[in-house]
Amino acid sequence: MKNARQTLTAIGWRYTIFGVFFLVFPQIVMALLTHFAPAWTNKNYVYVALGLTALTVDFLGFPMVYLLTKNVPKAQIEKKRLGFWKFMLCILIMAGLVIIGVMVGLPYHLILTTPFSEAAGDVIGLTELMQGSNIFVRALVVGILAPIFEELLFRKLMVDRLAPKGEVVAIVTSGVTFGLFHGNFQQGFMAALIGMFFAYVYIRTGRVIYTIGFHMALNLTTSVMTTTLIMKAEKGLTLAQSGNSTALQNLLTNSPKDFWALILAEAWTLFLMFIAFAGIVALIVSIIVIKSKKQKIFRPVPGAEDFDAQALAMVSSWGLWLFYIVCLVKFAETYLPPIIKTITKM
């Protein structure tokens, strides 16, 4: 256990430095911009926030973690091709894990936000950032840059160094840290599940390009295409939710563009739901097939500790706990301000 725990701790405190930087640096820059250019910052807040995230994680955070982890021993994971049909199967499974994660995490998010939505006021959340930004900016920052650098951070750099200690340690740690790093329940459970799946694929193939491809497909689908369709269909969605069929008929007559945008958004949503539930079935079938062939989902690594020792190492690493605490601060930043504002008004 000591060997795995030492490596986990070495990884944990290095990622903690990155986590603290991720929390503090944007706040400092935003404070300076607000002080010296308040009007411009307020007018362009969405783009400033997205740009700061990209700068902090992609262009400063990744080089920082690379340099910090450079001397931590790592494995050379054997490279294997996935093949077209297995790649598509992985896309399906990813979609299934996304819907499972959303179904678990969204209720917690709603419980902590819905009663305090009026007090949120000037707090701009994830949805507002996506809907308030240009489609090309979203595609670049969220759909392309984020998948590249997040996969390098939480798969390539992390898994390479944890894989020699056991597949369980590498896969679970990669997923849990990735989920907590998002700092909210709306994404947290989903990110943890797909993070573990991506780590599993990376260990099996040794090619981070595959997980980058999966991640890009996910982000471009949700944050770019789906968000854009919902924004285009906003007027029709409001009428549809009100149940006013006459208003919808008038919408078709007076504004057919908005009506067909609604139909397209609804059809796209149904398609995504079908893909997601097909992915859950694909995941279950894949596990059954692996078990039927008497294969192990987690393969033993020569020289690594057993499952129990790996699990104990993960919960007893002080370095990982430092990183978790930093992530909890991010959760607090997400949920506490509206709650405190509501309480102080009582």
XYZ file of C-alpha atoms in Angstrom:
346
model
C 0.000 0.000 0.000
C 2.818 2.393 0.837
C 4.090 2.463 -2.738
C 0.695 3.328 -4.248
C -0.073 5.817 -1.508
C 3.258 7.586 -2.026
C 2.561 7.997 -5.736
C -1.006 9.157 -5.108
C 0.258 11.692 -2.584
C 2.934 12.902 -4.996
C 0.292 13.375 -7.687
C -2.218 14.839 -5.237
C -0.158 17.713 -3.869
C 1.054 18.654 -7.335
C -2.505 18.846 -8.627
C -3.405 20.782 -5.476
C -0.996 23.532 -6.556
C -2.776 23.569 -9.908
C -6.160 23.624 -8.145
C -5.218 26.600 -5.982
C -3.937 28.412 -9.086
C -7.231 27.594 -10.847
C -9.175 29.143 -7.953
C -7.040 32.206 -7.299
C -5.623 33.385 -10.636
C -8.956 34.127 -12.407
C -10.225 35.926 -9.307
C -7.172 38.193 -9.238
C -7.345 38.964 -12.963
C -11.109 39.553 -12.807
C -10.670 41.886 -9.820
C -8.012 43.879 -11.677
C -10.140 44.111 -14.812
C -13.183 45.158 -12.792
C -11.146 47.830 -11.037
C -9.403 49.319 -14.073
C -12.028 48.679 -16.775
C -15.374 48.060 -15.035
C -17.645 49.006 -17.941
C -15.763 46.903 -20.483
C -15.493 43.924 -18.110
C -19.194 43.999 -17.288
C -20.168 44.289 -20.958
C -17.900 41.406 -22.001
C -18.145 39.337 -18.815
C -19.070 36.073 -20.567
C -16.104 36.217 -22.920
C -13.752 37.360 -20.169
C -14.844 34.397 -18.014
C -14.421 31.888 -20.847
C -11.082 33.389 -21.833
C -9.802 33.294 -18.256
C -10.815 29.640 -17.941
C -8.939 28.756 -21.127
C -5.904 30.769 -20.048
C -5.854 29.288 -16.536
C -6.385 25.632 -17.434
C -5.068 25.259 -20.967
C -2.212 27.690 -21.478
C -0.904 28.111 -17.928
C -2.296 25.171 -15.929
C -1.253 22.373 -18.255
C 2.407 23.504 -18.584
C 2.470 23.944 -14.797
C 1.266 20.385 -14.101
C 3.554 18.992 -16.812
C 6.591 20.568 -15.163
C 5.456 19.555 -11.658
C 4.896 15.906 -12.626
C 7.810 15.589 -15.024
C 10.033 13.745 -12.543
C 7.330 11.425 -11.176
C 7.991 7.926 -12.598
C 5.549 6.936 -15.315
C 4.592 3.936 -17.414
C 4.875 3.495 -21.145
C 1.377 2.231 -21.907
C 1.259 -0.123 -24.887
C -0.412 1.480 -27.891
C -3.268 -0.364 -29.559
C -5.797 0.621 -32.193
C -9.427 0.829 -31.167
C -11.022 0.293 -34.557
C -14.064 2.069 -35.994
C -16.796 -0.089 -34.456
C -15.223 -0.123 -31.000
C -14.799 3.638 -31.266
C -18.513 4.003 -32.009
C -19.338 1.617 -29.163
C -17.338 3.836 -26.831
C -19.291 6.880 -28.045
C -22.518 5.043 -27.177
C -21.266 4.018 -23.740
C -20.089 7.574 -23.083
C -23.589 8.859 -23.881
C -25.072 6.314 -21.475
C -22.705 7.358 -18.702
C -23.555 11.014 -19.339
C -27.281 10.462 -18.786
C -26.604 8.362 -15.674
C -24.346 11.081 -14.276
C -26.870 13.821 -15.061
C -29.714 11.851 -13.463
C -27.655 11.455 -10.288
C -26.116 14.930 -10.092
C -28.855 17.244 -11.389
C -31.252 16.718 -8.450
C -28.526 17.805 -6.003
C -27.807 20.841 -8.178
C -31.478 21.822 -8.329
C -31.957 21.370 -4.575
C -29.073 23.761 -3.920
C -30.040 26.349 -6.550
C -33.806 26.418 -7.206
C -34.916 27.811 -3.802
C -32.282 30.541 -4.072
C -32.583 31.422 -7.775
C -33.962 34.915 -7.051
C -30.998 35.656 -4.801
C -28.513 34.522 -7.448
C -28.874 37.937 -9.064
C -25.615 38.784 -10.798
C -24.113 35.316 -10.357
C -23.471 33.977 -13.843
C -23.585 30.196 -13.987
C -22.673 27.558 -16.529
C -25.900 27.881 -18.527
C -25.582 31.660 -18.756
C -21.975 31.375 -19.933
C -22.970 28.957 -22.691
C -26.064 30.835 -23.852
C -24.433 34.248 -23.608
C -21.467 33.443 -25.826
C -20.922 33.276 -29.568
C -21.161 29.809 -31.120
C -17.642 30.012 -32.570
C -16.167 31.036 -29.213
C -17.979 28.136 -27.508
C -16.774 25.734 -30.176
C -13.171 26.856 -29.756
C -12.950 27.172 -25.961
C -15.380 24.460 -24.827
C -15.551 22.149 -27.826
C -11.879 22.008 -28.865
C -9.433 23.455 -26.340
C -11.039 22.106 -23.159
C -11.140 18.455 -24.347
C -7.516 18.562 -25.493
C -6.024 19.983 -22.323
C -8.368 18.297 -19.834
C -7.559 14.908 -21.338
C -3.853 15.665 -21.203
C -4.186 16.782 -17.568
C -6.472 14.107 -16.160
C -5.681 11.182 -18.431
C -2.235 11.450 -20.033
C -0.234 13.044 -17.213
C -2.134 11.419 -14.355
C -2.815 7.900 -15.658
C 0.709 7.448 -17.019
C 2.018 7.882 -13.474
C -0.672 5.919 -11.645
C -1.033 2.949 -14.016
C 2.034 1.106 -12.622
C 0.322 1.118 -9.200
C -2.783 -0.634 -10.505
C -5.629 -0.058 -12.920
C -8.138 0.596 -10.122
C -5.983 3.388 -8.667
C -5.407 4.979 -12.064
C -8.993 4.774 -13.364
C -10.871 5.745 -10.206
C -8.491 8.559 -9.252
C -8.588 9.985 -12.773
C -12.396 10.007 -12.751
C -12.959 11.273 -9.214
C -10.469 14.134 -9.503
C -11.912 15.106 -12.896
C -15.454 15.135 -11.499
C -14.587 17.179 -8.411
C -12.528 19.605 -10.494
C -15.729 20.793 -12.207
C -16.898 22.256 -8.905
C -20.632 21.615 -9.261
C -23.145 18.773 -9.074
C -24.606 19.640 -12.470
C -21.450 18.277 -14.113
C -19.599 16.550 -11.276
C -21.086 13.036 -11.280
C -21.213 12.942 -15.060
C -17.590 14.077 -15.365
C -16.483 11.482 -12.814
C -18.162 8.635 -14.703
C -16.895 9.596 -18.140
C -13.491 10.392 -16.611
C -13.206 6.830 -15.337
C -14.370 5.480 -18.683
C -11.884 7.636 -20.589
C -9.097 6.485 -18.256
C -10.130 2.869 -18.906
C -9.994 3.411 -22.680
C -6.637 5.170 -22.396
C -5.131 2.327 -20.358
C -6.382 -0.197 -22.911
C -5.171 1.703 -25.986
C -2.364 3.994 -24.811
C -3.734 6.637 -27.184
C -5.045 9.815 -25.568
C -6.194 10.959 -29.013
C -9.175 8.606 -28.629
C -10.350 10.150 -25.361
C -9.776 13.631 -26.774
C -12.045 12.632 -29.673
C -14.742 11.339 -27.296
C -14.478 14.465 -25.170
C -14.715 16.760 -28.180
C -17.770 14.874 -29.461
C -19.443 15.304 -26.074
C -18.653 18.995 -25.617
C -19.490 19.956 -29.189
C -22.796 18.094 -28.908
C -23.882 19.533 -25.552
C -22.282 22.945 -25.158
C -22.282 23.950 -28.808
C -24.936 22.220 -30.903
C -27.579 21.583 -28.222
C -27.161 24.995 -26.616
C -27.451 26.703 -30.006
C -30.607 24.778 -30.931
C -32.226 25.574 -27.579
C -31.424 29.263 -27.982
C -32.902 29.258 -31.509
C -36.061 27.551 -30.234
C -36.414 29.590 -27.035
C -39.672 31.293 -28.061
C -41.276 28.032 -29.165
C -40.044 26.176 -26.063
C -41.684 28.774 -23.808
C -45.008 28.294 -25.583
C -44.663 24.503 -25.598
C -44.009 24.434 -21.855
C -47.097 26.592 -21.266
C -49.254 24.051 -23.108
C -50.838 26.766 -25.254
C -51.594 24.948 -28.514
C -53.286 28.008 -30.037
C -50.160 30.076 -29.469
C -48.099 27.361 -31.138
C -50.432 27.419 -34.156
C -50.042 31.185 -34.310
C -46.279 30.736 -34.069
C -46.370 28.436 -37.115
C -48.415 31.001 -39.036
C -46.620 34.175 -37.996
C -43.095 32.944 -37.351
C -42.494 29.596 -39.076
C -38.731 29.949 -38.503
C -39.241 29.854 -34.719
C -41.717 26.990 -35.022
C -39.406 24.773 -37.035
C -36.531 25.651 -34.712
C -38.701 24.260 -31.905
C -39.413 21.075 -33.876
C -35.705 20.642 -34.647
C -34.729 21.185 -30.997
C -37.335 18.681 -29.803
C -36.255 16.100 -32.411
C -32.589 16.602 -31.487
C -33.388 16.126 -27.797
C -35.271 12.895 -28.512
C -32.363 11.670 -30.643
C -29.880 12.364 -27.842
C -32.109 10.578 -25.327
C -32.302 7.555 -27.635
C -28.514 7.507 -28.011
C -28.072 7.856 -24.244
C -30.361 4.962 -23.339
C -28.863 2.866 -26.149
C -25.525 3.621 -24.494
C -26.755 2.290 -21.143
C -27.797 -0.930 -22.893
C -24.425 -1.095 -24.670
C -22.622 -0.672 -21.341
C -24.603 -3.472 -19.688
C -24.138 -5.802 -22.663
C -20.392 -5.056 -22.789
C -19.991 -5.959 -19.119
C -21.994 -9.169 -19.608
C -19.849 -10.138 -22.621
C -16.620 -9.506 -20.695
C -17.890 -11.584 -17.789
C -19.119 -14.372 -20.082
C -15.649 -14.678 -21.570
C -14.287 -14.941 -18.008
C -12.211 -11.835 -18.565
C -11.434 -9.331 -15.836
C -12.614 -5.748 -16.231
C -9.537 -4.596 -14.309
C -6.404 -6.442 -15.279
C -3.672 -7.147 -12.721
C -0.527 -5.046 -13.089
C 2.779 -6.823 -12.337
C 4.119 -5.623 -9.012
C 0.959 -3.691 -8.120
C -0.967 -4.191 -4.889
C -4.313 -5.970 -4.702
C -7.685 -4.218 -4.997
C -8.156 -3.664 -1.260
C -4.707 -2.122 -0.887
C -5.305 0.161 -3.868
C -8.652 1.293 -2.433
C -7.076 1.973 0.966
C -4.276 3.937 -0.700
C -6.814 6.154 -2.446
C -8.634 7.089 0.764
C -5.495 7.521 2.875
C -3.435 9.755 0.568
C -3.079 13.194 2.170
C -2.045 14.684 -1.172
C -5.326 13.664 -2.794
C -7.275 15.009 0.166
C -5.594 18.382 -0.278
C -6.824 18.426 -3.860
C -10.317 17.383 -2.773
C -10.437 20.245 -0.251
C -9.518 22.730 -2.974
C -12.326 21.306 -5.122
C -14.778 21.639 -2.218
C -13.887 25.325 -2.069
C -14.930 25.546 -5.723
C -18.232 23.833 -4.850
C -18.724 26.398 -2.081
C -18.080 29.244 -4.525
C -20.757 27.792 -6.802
C -23.539 27.246 -4.277
C -22.992 29.363 -1.151
C -23.342 32.976 -2.402
C -27.087 32.771 -3.297
C -27.796 30.783 -0.111
C -26.019 33.337 2.084
C -27.728 36.193 0.245
C -31.139 34.600 0.865
C -30.445 34.010 4.547
C -29.226 37.575 5.143
C -32.440 38.943 3.591
C -34.669 37.003 6.002
